[in-house]
Amino acid sequence: PSIPLASITIGLGNHYLRKASEIEAKARTSRLIRAREGVVLSAGGFIMAGNTDAFGAAGNQDFWVLKLDASGNVTWQKTFGGADWDTAQSIVQTSEGGFIVAGTTYSFGAGGGDMWVLKLTVGGVIEWQKAYGIPCCTDGANAVQQTLDGGYIVAGVNSGPGWMLKLNPLGNVVWQKTFAGSAAIRAVQQISDGGFIMAGNTGDPGDYLLLKLDENGNIGPSCAFLLDTNATVTVTNAVI
């Protein structure tokens, strides 16, 4: 259905919509509809991702992705989800014009919450979808970016510690890292030397966190701060 958006608050910079505050969209319903991130598209218009329980495929919450034209009119919109809670946190346009969207799923995966990543075509059709998680833990993605090699970097949390996964173009894990202590990675960006800058926050007392990693996810040969992980990867079957 077409849901009229009463208001959208957007801040532009470097061709991206910044998450200085969540973009709240109130529809003609008392149910929860929340946009988490939006991106300005190369051909004009916007793509937005968030979550809704007002309508959709199934479950308590579903991923919700909207493609808007330059005037904010809905070109297409789709929900993706399973029987439980699924919330999108980050979306970017990929080099061929499609989209990669990441967040957290409680419907699929190893158990508890898992990172959930969907690759969509320019029209919002799923190319592939996978959940990444460790059975003992609650995992989730806060940020995703396409990398210079056509793959993806996904960052978030692994039941307390920050968690980073480097994926190839088909969503297979190239490497995965976590680090000791309570923290969450909120943003990630690949830089010109092929490495990555990651920003977030620690737990108590709540300090800022900034990491510079090389292209293999390492800080340096003598640094034991980062640890390898072994996530279970699950091909999912979201209801659209």
Short mmCIF file of C-alpha atoms in Angstrom, two decimals:
data_model
loop_
_atom_site.label_atom_id
_atom_site.label_comp_id
_atom_site.label_asym_id
_atom_site.label_seq_id
_atom_site.Cartn_x
_atom_site.Cartn_y
_atom_site.Cartn_z
CA PRO A 1 0.00 0.00 0.00
CA SER A 2 0.98 3.62 -0.47
CA ILE A 3 1.63 5.23 2.91
CA PRO A 4 1.52 9.06 2.89
CA LEU A 5 4.51 10.53 4.69
CA ALA A 6 3.52 13.47 6.85
CA SER A 7 7.06 14.75 7.35
CA ILE A 8 10.63 13.83 6.58
CA THR A 9 13.59 15.56 8.23
CA ILE A 10 16.70 15.31 6.06
CA GLY A 11 20.24 16.70 6.34
CA LEU A 12 22.45 16.52 3.26
CA GLY A 13 26.23 16.28 3.05
CA ASN A 14 28.67 14.58 0.65
CA HIS A 15 25.72 13.05 -1.22
CA TYR A 16 24.45 11.16 1.82
CA LEU A 17 21.66 11.72 4.30
CA ARG A 18 23.25 11.94 7.69
CA LYS A 19 21.93 10.11 10.74
CA ALA A 20 22.30 13.10 13.08
CA SER A 21 18.83 12.14 14.21
CA GLU A 22 16.48 9.39 13.12
CA ILE A 23 14.19 10.24 10.24
CA GLU A 24 10.68 9.81 11.58
CA ALA A 25 7.82 9.18 9.17
CA LYS A 26 4.32 9.24 10.64
CA ALA A 27 1.66 7.50 8.59
CA ARG A 28 -2.10 7.47 9.18
CA THR A 29 -1.79 4.70 11.72
CA SER A 30 -0.88 4.31 15.37
CA ARG A 31 1.60 1.57 14.55
CA LEU A 32 5.36 2.09 14.53
CA ILE A 33 6.98 3.25 11.27
CA ARG A 34 10.58 4.38 11.61
CA ALA A 35 13.20 5.26 9.00
CA ARG A 36 16.78 4.72 10.12
CA GLU A 37 18.88 5.94 7.18
CA GLY A 38 18.48 7.49 3.75
CA VAL A 39 20.84 8.01 0.82
CA VAL A 40 20.79 10.46 -2.08
CA LEU A 41 20.88 8.42 -5.32
CA SER A 42 23.29 9.03 -8.18
CA ALA A 43 20.43 9.49 -10.67
CA GLY A 44 18.37 11.66 -8.31
CA GLY A 45 15.86 10.75 -5.66
CA PHE A 46 16.41 8.89 -2.41
CA ILE A 47 16.45 5.42 -0.92
CA MET A 48 15.35 4.96 2.70
CA ALA A 49 15.44 1.97 5.04
CA GLY A 50 13.89 1.38 8.43
CA ASN A 51 11.29 -0.81 10.04
CA THR A 52 7.53 -1.09 10.37
CA ASP A 53 4.91 -3.17 12.09
CA ALA A 54 2.02 -1.31 10.44
CA PHE A 55 2.02 -3.57 7.42
CA GLY A 56 4.30 -6.04 5.70
CA ALA A 57 5.09 -9.66 5.23
CA ALA A 58 4.97 -11.10 8.72
CA GLY A 59 6.17 -10.76 12.28
CA ASN A 60 6.42 -7.99 14.84
CA GLN A 61 8.75 -5.77 12.77
CA ASP A 62 9.92 -5.95 9.15
CA PHE A 63 12.63 -4.25 7.15
CA TRP A 64 11.00 -1.41 5.17
CA VAL A 65 12.71 0.02 2.07
CA LEU A 66 11.33 2.98 0.09
CA LYS A 67 12.57 4.44 -3.18
CA LEU A 68 11.56 8.11 -3.51
CA ASP A 69 11.84 10.49 -6.43
CA ALA A 70 13.46 13.92 -6.13
CA SER A 71 10.20 15.39 -4.79
CA GLY A 72 9.79 12.73 -2.10
CA ASN A 73 7.07 10.75 -3.89
CA VAL A 74 7.21 6.97 -3.43
CA THR A 75 8.48 5.16 -6.56
CA TRP A 76 8.32 1.76 -4.89
CA GLN A 77 8.31 0.38 -1.35
CA LYS A 78 8.81 -3.13 0.00
CA THR A 79 8.96 -4.90 3.33
CA PHE A 80 11.16 -7.92 4.08
CA GLY A 81 10.83 -10.11 7.13
CA GLY A 82 10.01 -13.32 8.92
CA ALA A 83 7.95 -14.36 11.91
CA ASP A 84 9.81 -12.27 14.51
CA TRP A 85 11.55 -8.86 14.80
CA ASP A 86 13.61 -7.61 11.84
CA THR A 87 14.95 -4.03 11.80
CA ALA A 88 17.00 -2.32 9.07
CA GLN A 89 19.70 0.12 10.17
CA SER A 90 21.74 1.03 7.07
CA ILE A 91 21.39 1.15 3.29
CA VAL A 92 23.65 2.29 0.44
CA GLN A 93 23.45 2.29 -3.34
CA THR A 94 25.84 -0.15 -5.01
CA SER A 95 28.00 0.47 -8.07
CA GLU A 96 25.59 -1.18 -10.53
CA GLY A 97 22.63 0.83 -9.23
CA GLY A 98 21.14 -1.67 -6.80
CA PHE A 99 21.19 -1.52 -3.01
CA ILE A 100 22.68 -3.26 0.01
CA VAL A 101 20.71 -3.07 3.27
CA ALA A 102 21.78 -4.34 6.68
CA GLY A 103 20.29 -4.61 10.15
CA THR A 104 19.22 -7.18 12.72
CA THR A 105 16.99 -10.24 12.42
CA TYR A 106 15.37 -12.36 15.10
CA SER A 107 13.51 -14.39 12.46
CA PHE A 108 16.48 -16.12 10.82
CA GLY A 109 19.98 -17.32 11.53
CA ALA A 110 21.93 -18.94 14.33
CA GLY A 111 19.63 -17.90 17.16
CA GLY A 112 19.06 -14.76 19.18
CA GLY A 113 19.64 -11.71 17.04
CA ASP A 114 21.80 -11.98 13.91
CA MET A 115 23.23 -9.51 11.43
CA TRP A 116 21.00 -9.59 8.34
CA VAL A 117 22.16 -8.37 4.93
CA LEU A 118 20.04 -8.20 1.76
CA LYS A 119 21.32 -7.35 -1.73
CA LEU A 120 18.56 -5.75 -3.82
CA THR A 121 18.29 -4.83 -7.49
CA VAL A 122 17.50 -1.29 -8.60
CA GLY A 123 13.81 -2.29 -8.44
CA GLY A 124 14.01 -3.76 -4.93
CA VAL A 125 14.09 -7.44 -5.93
CA ILE A 126 16.23 -9.64 -3.66
CA GLU A 127 19.42 -10.95 -5.32
CA TRP A 128 20.69 -12.64 -2.18
CA GLN A 129 20.00 -12.55 1.56
CA LYS A 130 22.08 -13.92 4.42
CA ALA A 131 22.16 -13.85 8.22
CA TYR A 132 25.42 -13.86 10.17
CA GLY A 133 25.50 -14.82 13.82
CA ILE A 134 26.96 -16.80 16.68
CA PRO A 135 24.46 -19.10 18.49
CA CYS A 136 25.35 -17.87 21.96
CA CYS A 137 25.06 -14.19 21.14
CA THR A 138 22.82 -11.32 20.11
CA ASP A 139 24.34 -9.81 16.97
CA GLY A 140 23.29 -6.90 14.78
CA ALA A 141 24.51 -4.61 11.99
CA ASN A 142 24.59 -0.82 12.35
CA ALA A 143 26.41 0.13 9.13
CA VAL A 144 27.19 -1.25 5.69
CA GLN A 145 29.30 0.07 2.81
CA GLN A 146 30.36 -1.30 -0.56
CA THR A 147 34.12 -1.82 -0.81
CA LEU A 148 36.54 -1.04 -3.63
CA ASP A 149 36.64 -4.71 -4.72
CA GLY A 150 32.85 -4.85 -5.16
CA GLY A 151 32.25 -6.60 -1.84
CA TYR A 152 30.92 -5.14 1.39
CA ILE A 153 31.99 -4.20 4.90
CA VAL A 154 29.38 -4.66 7.64
CA ALA A 155 29.87 -3.37 11.18
CA GLY A 156 27.84 -3.58 14.36
CA VAL A 157 27.83 -5.52 17.59
CA ASN A 158 28.36 -9.09 18.74
CA SER A 159 26.55 -9.44 22.10
CA GLY A 160 28.63 -6.65 23.61
CA PRO A 161 31.87 -6.34 21.60
CA GLY A 162 32.00 -4.52 18.27
CA TRP A 163 31.90 -6.81 15.23
CA MET A 164 33.11 -6.37 11.64
CA LEU A 165 32.56 -8.64 8.64
CA LYS A 166 34.17 -8.28 5.22
CA LEU A 167 31.99 -9.92 2.55
CA ASN A 168 32.60 -10.70 -1.11
CA PRO A 169 30.08 -9.57 -3.77
CA LEU A 170 27.90 -12.66 -3.10
CA GLY A 171 27.80 -12.15 0.66
CA ASN A 172 30.34 -14.82 1.59
CA VAL A 173 32.62 -13.99 4.53
CA VAL A 174 36.19 -12.99 3.60
CA TRP A 175 37.20 -12.14 7.18
CA GLN A 176 35.46 -11.30 10.45
CA LYS A 177 36.79 -9.59 13.58
CA THR A 178 35.63 -8.66 17.05
CA PHE A 179 37.42 -7.10 20.00
CA ALA A 180 37.36 -7.43 23.74
CA GLY A 181 35.14 -5.23 25.85
CA SER A 182 31.66 -3.78 25.54
CA ALA A 183 31.34 -1.58 22.45
CA ALA A 184 29.32 -0.98 19.30
CA ILE A 185 30.47 0.17 15.88
CA ARG A 186 28.10 2.77 14.46
CA ALA A 187 29.79 3.80 11.18
CA VAL A 188 32.36 2.41 8.75
CA GLN A 189 34.13 3.77 5.68
CA GLN A 190 36.80 2.35 3.39
CA ILE A 191 39.64 4.78 2.70
CA SER A 192 42.08 5.25 -0.17
CA ASP A 193 44.75 2.81 1.11
CA GLY A 194 42.18 -0.02 1.14
CA GLY A 195 41.81 -0.05 4.90
CA PHE A 196 38.85 1.01 7.01
CA ILE A 197 37.90 3.68 9.51
CA MET A 198 35.31 2.59 12.05
CA ALA A 199 33.62 4.74 14.68
CA GLY A 200 31.38 3.90 17.60
CA ASN A 201 31.20 3.91 21.34
CA THR A 202 32.27 1.76 24.26
CA GLY A 203 30.10 0.69 27.17
CA ASP A 204 30.60 2.13 30.64
CA PRO A 205 31.76 4.85 30.98
CA GLY A 206 30.66 5.45 27.38
CA ASP A 207 33.71 6.72 25.51
CA TYR A 208 34.02 7.35 21.79
CA LEU A 209 35.73 4.62 19.78
CA LEU A 210 37.76 5.11 16.57
CA LEU A 211 39.56 2.26 14.81
CA LYS A 212 41.85 2.30 11.76
CA LEU A 213 42.15 -1.17 10.22
CA ASP A 214 44.10 -2.43 7.23
CA GLU A 215 42.44 -4.18 4.28
CA ASN A 216 42.52 -7.50 6.17
CA GLY A 217 40.87 -6.11 9.29
CA ASN A 218 44.03 -5.84 11.38
CA ILE A 219 45.44 -2.92 13.37
CA GLY A 220 49.04 -4.13 13.50
CA PRO A 221 51.08 -7.33 13.93
CA SER A 222 51.70 -6.69 17.63
CA CYS A 223 48.13 -5.67 18.50
CA ALA A 224 46.03 -8.33 20.21
CA PHE A 225 43.02 -6.03 20.56
CA LEU A 226 41.17 -7.66 17.65
CA LEU A 227 40.11 -11.30 17.63
CA ASP A 228 38.94 -13.60 14.82
CA THR A 229 35.37 -14.93 15.03
CA ASN A 230 33.54 -17.82 13.41
CA ALA A 231 30.02 -16.75 12.56
CA THR A 232 27.37 -19.13 11.29
CA VAL A 233 26.19 -17.94 7.85
CA THR A 234 22.57 -18.74 6.98
CA VAL A 235 20.90 -18.25 3.61
CA THR A 236 17.54 -16.76 4.61
CA ASN A 237 14.11 -16.80 2.98
CA ALA A 238 12.39 -13.55 3.86
CA VAL A 239 8.74 -13.11 3.02
CA ILE A 240 8.32 -10.07 0.76
#
